[in-house]
Every structure is written in structure tokens, then in C-alpha cells.
Amino acid sequence: MANSSEDKAEMEPGNERPADVESPENERLKAELSREHDLYLRTLADFDNYRRRIERERAGSAHAGKRDLVLPLLEVLDDFDRALEHLGDVPEWMSSGFVAIYRRLNSILQAQGIMPYESLGDRFDPVRHEAVGLMEGQDIEPGTVVAELSRGYTWGDEVLRPARVRVAQ
Amino acid sequence: MAKAVGIDLGTTNSVVAVMEGGKPTVIINSDGGRLTPSVVAYSKTGERLVGQLAKRQAAINPEQTIYSAKRFVGRRYSEVQSEIKNVPYRVTAGPNDAVRFEIAGKSVSPEEISSSVLRKLADDASKYIGEKVTDAVITVPAYFNDAQRQATKDAGKIAGLKVLRIINEPTAAALAYGLDKKKNETIMVFDLGGGTFDVSILEVGDGVFEVKATSGDTHLGGDDFDKRIVDWLAQGFLQDQGIELRKDRQALQRLTEAAEKAKIELSSVVETAISLPFITADAAGPKHLEMKLARAKFDQLTADLVERCVGPVKQALKDSKLSESDIDEVVLVGGSTRTPAVQALVRRLIAGKEPNQSVNPDEVVAIGAAIQAGVLAGEVKGVVLLDVTPLSLGIETLGGVMTKLVERNTTIPVRRSEVFSTAEDNQTAVDVHILQGERELARDNRTLGHFRLEGIRPAQRSLPQIEVTFDIDANGIVTVTARDKDTGKTQEITISGSTQLSRDEIDRMVKDAQGHADEDRRRHDEIEARNAANSVAYQAERQIRELGVSVPLNEKARAEQLIADIQQLTKSESSDIARLRQLTSDLQQLVYGLASASQGSTAAGGPQSTTPPPGGDDVIDAEFRPSK
């Protein structure tokens, strides 16, 4: 916005300056213009980056929504895994039915690209494993996964949930 | 262009935020989380891990995994004896009694650990915003002394960041709520995090904050609340089953996770179920843990923890020589302030003041730091605050309907165009009636202006293309232009002050629209049905005229009867919409039949097509009502 008092000063007679000398008003306006231009570029850049990220996030948001549902379901699968260890104690008709339910749940997740992975015998890797503790003894190379307490899952290229493991000391 | 971020470098977790288009945004880290654990580890192979990855391997590498480095930063070895007892890694004295961590035979300073966390946060931020992050504002507790502040600044430097400023965490929290704009207020910031409790009293005047007093408890936080639940669960299980779950590392981990989940749930529900099947087994077989925890029981289990907050609050008031009635604003920081009992305590201590808690308490400090970073980098001050249109803008179209061109809450400046047409044959002028409001019908909205575009070449209805453009500049001045695409004739009107409605008036108009939504929808449908019926009747009449004698008599008679019925129905005030739709559809079928029959009986190049006018690459959205 133009400052009215300065405008008046400009119009006063006898206030002319040689053309090659920049008036302070010109200097000020130039500085203001370059500031405004900078701001304009910044806003454009912000918007451009924002748009790009929104595009990226739009692809990811469906994924994120599923993730909120799938992660607690994996805990149910963990319960199944624990239950399976005790199946010898129940009648055959029940254990086979139980295993069938477990398989169905697994295959629903696998159809969505959610895959369990084996960790036993692998070298401990914090990307794929979360350590619960060390295990002593044994003739195993230190740093090797010796027990899997809950399974790890991948989803496409990413680790959806690392496996919980014990590692050889 | 360099970007400045705000970093909340916490004891347990850190958060980074950035100003984007004038608004603070919390950055999602490379692991997909908003909180980054303040943990750094050196693996046996010499690799350095930061954040979530470092935390995951802590259990097998406790001596080379450094957490809570903030408790040591900038302090002397002789000052931190009590802290050393709480950590599994080795802490030694370096030069000048400085604290050093012994990691894999190397001596590492707390600043270096903090710098690794800062570096990761800055890298993740760069990736997220697609721009290199070079500058940062970092927060520290208000009680940090000069040495601790300097060490934090050094950590930033080691990370390659230009530290624009070190600011106090409570000040950042107050900034996030815009409290710097208040004149002479006293603010209490109540910060109950994962492992520390801080209470600060600030005074603000002319945008400057002054810390009047701070107090707290360096070992009180959400983790203590979780542990109470774990102990209660384990104790109950021990009594029922005779098995101590806390001795089994895996069971303990499951208990801890379930406890934290239960605590979070109890902030919104009054009872939660904790279910841990196959938690353990004995000779008799597997055992399950199934328990219910009511909020009342949780409050009872943690009552003494909540009470431990009282002393520091009283102390801070005493130190600042103030009473609770002098506090103008209370700001809640830290995830544990979501616990209802904690909130009740704050309300009890500072009676009559509703605490500020609309900003996520885990992120509020980083958000305030980002705002400060924006100010220092010259972004916030200079940022153009973009306004929005408070109400929708549009024009009246056939049947007295308002067709919106600019929806409410659209950010301005903005320009929107749509193509309209005429409603009658040989219509040579259109009235453009500019409206503002949320109701479906023109007459229920506010009129901003009128103008008339004349000189349209006589043509069939729906053929002329009139482009209407709304342009709203940054000051809310609306210019509406109508242009006949055929002749290029243009007419326009400028309306200023369209956005100068009072807040109350806008709210009233929006509420009014919500209140009438059903009725409006019904009337809108009715008008649409009438418009569609008239349009089909018009087409049918035209086609019968053009086909002339080739139309079988019985078909012609039926069509004429349908047209008459439609005209009668659309003229009457209370029309039967279902019947009107039925008639329209019948007539439409008949028109299609006529078209295909005539194509079969006449040679190519016969009568003119009866399909609606070609839209070219523009779609005609609505028709103007006939100009009178």
C-alpha cells in the first residue's frame, strides 16, 4: 500500500532529482519488490512441494488406513501361534478345525500382500528384528537369532512389523 | 532456499516440525512415526543406529545403547551420580569433569549423542519437505542452565545445523497457542511427559516471555502410570495362578504394552478389557490373562502419582509470588496430560481456568519451535495470510436455483469459470443474478448484484455458450464477467465488500442452510424434475415438427398427450414429482423411438438430429432462466 504522506512529498514542486540518482523511495520500493518476489517464490515452492507430497500421501493413505486395522490383527495371529504350540492337548477334530481357521486368517492377509517371514538362524538385523533378550550357551555364532517370540511380517517392500526375537550371546 | 525447522529434543522422544505455507506441520520420520526415540546405539560392527532401530536392539546391546542423554548434556560428572545408577551404559568423567559415555572403547560426549538425533530429525525433515534443512530452533527445559543450553547448541552445530535460537519448552508451547499476542498475562505450562514432569510459570508482554518460576520432578511420567497397571495385572495373576509374570521377560513385555494400551483407552472410555491369551504355561497347561480395568480403579492405582504433581505446582506459584487466581492461561504438554485424573487435578489446582489442550500435547513444543523458526527465518512475518470466502458465490439459473461457482471456504485469490446457456429459443439476453449463500434456491440467498448481457444471436435454446467467470482478489473484491463465446460480447460487474459480513451473520447463514438442508434438497429435486420434463417436451415438439408426416399418427397422438400432461403438471404449484418423472421418461422413450424409426424410413442426410446441442469441449452446466 502506498503511503499517502510520501506520495505528497513526491508531488511537491522543486523536488526533482537527476534521473541517474536513485531516490530513497525508489530504493525502498525496489527492496520491497524483491522481498515480495522472494515471498511469492517461496509460496510457489511451498505449494509445489505440498502438492507433490499430497500426491505421495494419497497413495499412502489407503495403506495407512489398512495398517491401523492390520497391526492389531497380527497380534491375534500371534495368539494363534502361541495356541498352536499347545494343540497336542485337544481332540483331533478340534485341533484340525483350529488350524483351518488360522490358515484362513493368514490367507486373507497374504492376499493383501502381508507375508510372514522366518527369522530363526538369521543374523540379528534391527530393521527386521526387535530384540527381547540374549540367550546363553549353545554353539551358535553370537548375534544369530535363536528364538522367535512373535513372527515378523512384510507388506510389499516394507517391514510391517519386525519379529520379536532372542539372540545368541 | 533454506528451510528452518523447530525441534523438540526430548528425554525419551523427539519431534520435528516445519512451517509450510504459514502453518506448522509435524514431520513424519523415515519409520513412519511422528515421534522419534531419542536413542543412539553403536552396534558391534561399529555401525551407528538412531531412533526406532536403535531402540529395537537395546535389549541385546544395553551397554552401547544410549538413551536419556538429555539427562547428562552440559552437566558435570560429579553432578550426575544419581542418574548414572539408572542407566545400563558406562558413564565416566572426561576433561574438566565433563560427562562421557564409554561406547565400544570410545569416549563419546552427550552432545555427540544429541547431535546424532538432531541429524536424523533434520534428514527426515529434508526428505519430507523435499528441501534441504539447514537451520533449526531447538527447545530445552526452562530450568536448563547456561552450560546445558550451550551444550545443546553445540549438539546442533555438530549435526551441521545453524541453531537460530535455543528456546524454552514452555515458551514454545505457549507460542503454539499464540499466547505471545496476549498482553501482560500469566501462563502456567504443565508438562507431564514419558519420564519427566515440569511446571513453569511464564509472563508474557509485548511478545516477550519471561520465566517467573519452574519446578518439577525429574523422574515422574507416563511410564510410572504404565508400571502401576503392570504391577496390578501381575499381582492379580500371581494370586489367581501362582505364577510371577514379571520374571518372564517376554510376558513382561506383553504386559507393559497391554498396560500402555489400557491407559490410553481409559482416557476415552470408563472401562477396558485386557486380554493376553497364552501368557504363560505350567504343568497343568497354558494360562490366559483376562482382566477388566475400570477408570476408577486406574485412578486409585495412580492417585499418589497424580498427587506428586501438586507439590511442584504449589512450589512454582510460591517461587513466582503468585496465587492460583493470578494464572490467566494453562497449557497442557506431554502425552500423560490426556489422562482424565491429571486434567482434573489441573482444573482443581487452577480453579476456573479451562486448560489449553487443542494442540496435540506430544507435538505442541515442536510446533511452537517451528513457529519461532519461521519468525526468525523471516517466513512467518512476511507470510501472506490467505483468506477464504466465508460463503459460497454463484448465479441464479433456470427454475430459481442457485448454481455455485465458488464454494465456501475456498482460499482466495481465486478464479472460477463455467459455461451456461439460454433456456428458450431465440433468447437474445441473459440476466446474471449474483448470489451469496448456502441455500439451494436463489431467493433464500443474498443478492450481490445483477447485470444483463444482451446481443446474443438468436438461436435454439441451449446452443449459445455464455461463459461466466468469478474472480475474487486477495482483498475479497469479486468481479463477475459474462462473455458470449459466439460474439465475444462481454459484460461485467465488480462487487466489493462481499466478504465484509460479520462473523455472526456468516454463522447464521451457514446454520440456516444446514437447518433447511432437507427441505432445500426436496425443492431442488422438484425444480430439476420440472426442468428435465420441460426440456424433453421441447425436444419432442421439435422432433414431431421436423419429422412431419413421417411420424405415425398414433405415436404423434401419444406424444402430444404426454406433452400436454407434462405442461399441465409443471404449471401447477404442487406437482407430483414421481408422476412427472414417469411422464418424462415415457416421453423420452417415445422420442428415441421416433428418431430410430425415422432413420430407418428416410435416407441418410434426412432430418436434423434431435440430440442436445453439441457442447464442444465445454460442458454446459445449467441454463439461464428466460430473460424477461
PDB file of N, CA and C in Angstrom, chain A residues 108-153:
ATOM      1  N   ILE A 108      -6.117 -64.570   4.173  1.00  0.00           N
ATOM      2  CA  ILE A 108      -6.754 -63.271   3.909  1.00  0.00           C
ATOM      3  C   ILE A 108      -5.684 -62.174   3.907  1.00  0.00           C
ATOM      4  N   LEU A 109      -4.787 -62.250   4.893  1.00  0.00           N
ATOM      5  CA  LEU A 109      -3.731 -61.242   4.978  1.00  0.00           C
ATOM      6  C   LEU A 109      -2.740 -61.387   3.825  1.00  0.00           C
ATOM      7  N   GLN A 110      -2.449 -62.630   3.469  1.00  0.00           N
ATOM      8  CA  GLN A 110      -1.488 -62.838   2.378  1.00  0.00           C
ATOM      9  C   GLN A 110      -2.045 -62.334   1.057  1.00  0.00           C
ATOM     10  N   ALA A 111      -3.366 -62.430   0.900  1.00  0.00           N
ATOM     11  CA  ALA A 111      -3.988 -61.913  -0.317  1.00  0.00           C
ATOM     12  C   ALA A 111      -3.789 -60.401  -0.416  1.00  0.00           C
ATOM     13  N   GLN A 112      -3.613 -59.757   0.738  1.00  0.00           N
ATOM     14  CA  GLN A 112      -3.357 -58.309   0.755  1.00  0.00           C
ATOM     15  C   GLN A 112      -1.859 -58.005   0.653  1.00  0.00           C
ATOM     16  N   GLY A 113      -1.056 -59.032   0.483  1.00  0.00           N
ATOM     17  CA  GLY A 113       0.393 -58.826   0.346  1.00  0.00           C
ATOM     18  C   GLY A 113       1.135 -58.816   1.666  1.00  0.00           C
ATOM     19  N   ILE A 114       0.447 -59.225   2.742  1.00  0.00           N
ATOM     20  CA  ILE A 114       1.102 -59.235   4.052  1.00  0.00           C
ATOM     21  C   ILE A 114       1.665 -60.632   4.298  1.00  0.00           C
ATOM     22  N   MET A 115       2.981 -60.739   4.339  1.00  0.00           N
ATOM     23  CA  MET A 115       3.644 -62.046   4.361  1.00  0.00           C
ATOM     24  C   MET A 115       4.477 -62.221   5.625  1.00  0.00           C
ATOM     25  N   PRO A 116       4.325 -63.376   6.296  1.00  0.00           N
ATOM     26  CA  PRO A 116       5.188 -63.657   7.435  1.00  0.00           C
ATOM     27  C   PRO A 116       6.585 -64.036   6.950  1.00  0.00           C
ATOM     28  N   TYR A 117       7.600 -63.766   7.748  1.00  0.00           N
ATOM     29  CA  TYR A 117       8.930 -64.245   7.366  1.00  0.00           C
ATOM     30  C   TYR A 117       9.597 -64.957   8.530  1.00  0.00           C
ATOM     31  N   GLU A 118      10.479 -65.874   8.169  1.00  0.00           N
ATOM     32  CA  GLU A 118      11.230 -66.657   9.150  1.00  0.00           C
ATOM     33  C   GLU A 118      12.413 -65.835   9.638  1.00  0.00           C
ATOM     34  N   SER A 119      12.715 -65.919  10.905  1.00  0.00           N
ATOM     35  CA  SER A 119      13.869 -65.192  11.419  1.00  0.00           C
ATOM     36  C   SER A 119      14.909 -66.123  12.032  1.00  0.00           C
ATOM     37  N   LEU A 120      14.481 -67.316  12.425  1.00  0.00           N
ATOM     38  CA  LEU A 120      15.394 -68.258  13.083  1.00  0.00           C
ATOM     39  C   LEU A 120      16.638 -68.511  12.244  1.00  0.00           C
ATOM     40  N   GLY A 121      17.797 -68.387  12.884  1.00  0.00           N
ATOM     41  CA  GLY A 121      19.043 -68.664  12.179  1.00  0.00           C
ATOM     42  C   GLY A 121      19.608 -67.469  11.430  1.00  0.00           C
ATOM     43  N   ASP A 122      18.782 -66.409  11.258  1.00  0.00           N
ATOM     44  CA  ASP A 122      19.289 -65.208  10.587  1.00  0.00           C
ATOM     45  C   ASP A 122      20.189 -64.422  11.537  1.00  0.00           C
ATOM     46  N   ARG A 123      21.003 -63.562  10.950  1.00  0.00           N
ATOM     47  CA  ARG A 123      21.749 -62.616  11.774  1.00  0.00           C
ATOM     48  C   ARG A 123      20.796 -61.540  12.253  1.00  0.00           C
ATOM     49  N   PHE A 124      20.943 -61.102  13.499  1.00  0.00           N
ATOM     50  CA  PHE A 124      20.063 -60.054  14.027  1.00  0.00           C
ATOM     51  C   PHE A 124      20.196 -58.788  13.174  1.00  0.00           C
ATOM     52  N   ASP A 125      19.060 -58.243  12.785  1.00  0.00           N
ATOM     53  CA  ASP A 125      19.038 -57.040  11.946  1.00  0.00           C
ATOM     54  C   ASP A 125      17.924 -56.143  12.490  1.00  0.00           C
ATOM     55  N   PRO A 126      18.262 -54.970  13.028  1.00  0.00           N
ATOM     56  CA  PRO A 126      17.228 -54.141  13.677  1.00  0.00           C
ATOM     57  C   PRO A 126      16.117 -53.685  12.735  1.00  0.00           C
ATOM     58  N   VAL A 127      16.353 -53.797  11.433  1.00  0.00           N
ATOM     59  CA  VAL A 127      15.270 -53.445  10.515  1.00  0.00           C
ATOM     60  C   VAL A 127      14.179 -54.516  10.565  1.00  0.00           C
ATOM     61  N   ARG A 128      14.610 -55.782  10.680  1.00  0.00           N
ATOM     62  CA  ARG A 128      13.663 -56.894  10.629  1.00  0.00           C
ATOM     63  C   ARG A 128      13.353 -57.498  11.996  1.00  0.00           C
ATOM     64  N   HIS A 129      14.192 -57.186  12.976  1.00  0.00           N
ATOM     65  CA  HIS A 129      14.036 -57.835  14.277  1.00  0.00           C
ATOM     66  C   HIS A 129      14.011 -56.833  15.418  1.00  0.00           C
ATOM     67  N   GLU A 130      13.246 -57.191  16.440  1.00  0.00           N
ATOM     68  CA  GLU A 130      13.287 -56.424  17.677  1.00  0.00           C
ATOM     69  C   GLU A 130      13.758 -57.385  18.757  1.00  0.00           C
ATOM     70  N   ALA A 131      14.852 -57.021  19.426  1.00  0.00           N
ATOM     71  CA  ALA A 131      15.438 -57.957  20.382  1.00  0.00           C
ATOM     72  C   ALA A 131      14.704 -57.881  21.710  1.00  0.00           C
ATOM     73  N   VAL A 132      14.375 -59.074  22.248  1.00  0.00           N
ATOM     74  CA  VAL A 132      13.776 -59.126  23.582  1.00  0.00           C
ATOM     75  C   VAL A 132      14.860 -59.491  24.592  1.00  0.00           C
ATOM     76  N   GLY A 133      15.835 -60.269  24.161  1.00  0.00           N
ATOM     77  CA  GLY A 133      16.903 -60.614  25.093  1.00  0.00           C
ATOM     78  C   GLY A 133      17.941 -61.518  24.448  1.00  0.00           C
ATOM     79  N   LEU A 134      18.940 -61.858  25.272  1.00  0.00           N
ATOM     80  CA  LEU A 134      20.023 -62.716  24.802  1.00  0.00           C
ATOM     81  C   LEU A 134      19.802 -64.125  25.330  1.00  0.00           C
ATOM     82  N   MET A 135      20.385 -65.097  24.649  1.00  0.00           N
ATOM     83  CA  MET A 135      20.338 -66.472  25.138  1.00  0.00           C
ATOM     84  C   MET A 135      21.763 -66.988  25.206  1.00  0.00           C
ATOM     85  N   GLU A 136      22.080 -67.591  26.367  1.00  0.00           N
ATOM     86  CA  GLU A 136      23.458 -68.039  26.554  1.00  0.00           C
ATOM     87  C   GLU A 136      23.647 -69.473  26.095  1.00  0.00           C
ATOM     88  N   GLY A 137      24.888 -69.954  26.258  1.00  0.00           N
ATOM     89  CA  GLY A 137      25.208 -71.339  25.942  1.00  0.00           C
ATOM     90  C   GLY A 137      25.241 -71.555  24.439  1.00  0.00           C
ATOM     91  N   GLN A 138      24.969 -72.751  24.038  1.00  0.00           N
ATOM     92  CA  GLN A 138      24.894 -73.156  22.630  1.00  0.00           C
ATOM     93  C   GLN A 138      26.157 -72.825  21.841  1.00  0.00           C
ATOM     94  N   ASP A 139      26.313 -73.604  20.802  1.00  0.00           N
ATOM     95  CA  ASP A 139      27.479 -73.402  19.942  1.00  0.00           C
ATOM     96  C   ASP A 139      27.096 -72.601  18.719  1.00  0.00           C
ATOM     97  N   ILE A 140      26.450 -71.488  18.989  1.00  0.00           N
ATOM     98  CA  ILE A 140      25.948 -70.715  17.853  1.00  0.00           C
ATOM     99  C   ILE A 140      26.676 -69.385  17.805  1.00  0.00           C
ATOM    100  N   GLU A 141      26.928 -68.951  16.616  1.00  0.00           N
ATOM    101  CA  GLU A 141      27.592 -67.668  16.365  1.00  0.00           C
ATOM    102  C   GLU A 141      26.842 -66.541  17.086  1.00  0.00           C
ATOM    103  N   PRO A 142      27.505 -65.737  17.898  1.00  0.00           N
ATOM    104  CA  PRO A 142      26.814 -64.631  18.577  1.00  0.00           C
ATOM    105  C   PRO A 142      26.147 -63.718  17.547  1.00  0.00           C
ATOM    106  N   GLY A 143      24.994 -63.197  17.921  1.00  0.00           N
ATOM    107  CA  GLY A 143      24.283 -62.301  17.000  1.00  0.00           C
ATOM    108  C   GLY A 143      23.303 -63.028  16.102  1.00  0.00           C
ATOM    109  N   THR A 144      23.196 -64.368  16.299  1.00  0.00           N
ATOM    110  CA  THR A 144      22.250 -65.131  15.491  1.00  0.00           C
ATOM    111  C   THR A 144      20.915 -65.222  16.233  1.00  0.00           C
ATOM    112  N   VAL A 145      19.828 -65.137  15.485  1.00  0.00           N
ATOM    113  CA  VAL A 145      18.501 -65.269  16.079  1.00  0.00           C
ATOM    114  C   VAL A 145      18.287 -66.724  16.463  1.00  0.00           C
ATOM    115  N   VAL A 146      18.051 -66.972  17.761  1.00  0.00           N
ATOM    116  CA  VAL A 146      17.888 -68.351  18.222  1.00  0.00           C
ATOM    117  C   VAL A 146      16.461 -68.661  18.661  1.00  0.00           C
ATOM    118  N   ALA A 147      15.637 -67.641  18.852  1.00  0.00           N
ATOM    119  CA  ALA A 147      14.240 -67.905  19.197  1.00  0.00           C
ATOM    120  C   ALA A 147      13.377 -66.786  18.635  1.00  0.00           C
ATOM    121  N   GLU A 148      12.216 -67.200  18.140  1.00  0.00           N
ATOM    122  CA  GLU A 148      11.286 -66.215  17.587  1.00  0.00           C
ATOM    123  C   GLU A 148      10.064 -66.183  18.490  1.00  0.00           C
ATOM    124  N   LEU A 149       9.829 -65.071  19.151  1.00  0.00           N
ATOM    125  CA  LEU A 149       8.727 -64.983  20.107  1.00  0.00           C
ATOM    126  C   LEU A 149       7.439 -64.533  19.430  1.00  0.00           C
ATOM    127  N   SER A 150       7.572 -63.655  18.458  1.00  0.00           N
ATOM    128  CA  SER A 150       6.431 -63.390  17.583  1.00  0.00           C
ATOM    129  C   SER A 150       6.992 -63.115  16.195  1.00  0.00           C
ATOM    130  N   ARG A 151       6.199 -63.514  15.218  1.00  0.00           N
ATOM    131  CA  ARG A 151       6.698 -63.528  13.845  1.00  0.00           C
ATOM    132  C   ARG A 151       6.769 -62.123  13.247  1.00  0.00           C
ATOM    133  N   GLY A 152       7.685 -61.941  12.313  1.00  0.00           N
ATOM    134  CA  GLY A 152       7.765 -60.681  11.581  1.00  0.00           C
ATOM    135  C   GLY A 152       6.936 -60.760  10.312  1.00  0.00           C
ATOM    136  N   TYR A 153       6.438 -59.602   9.856  1.00  0.00           N
ATOM    137  CA  TYR A 153       5.638 -59.561   8.632  1.00  0.00           C
ATOM    138  C   TYR A 153       6.126 -58.451   7.716  1.00  0.00           C
TER     139      TYR A 153
END
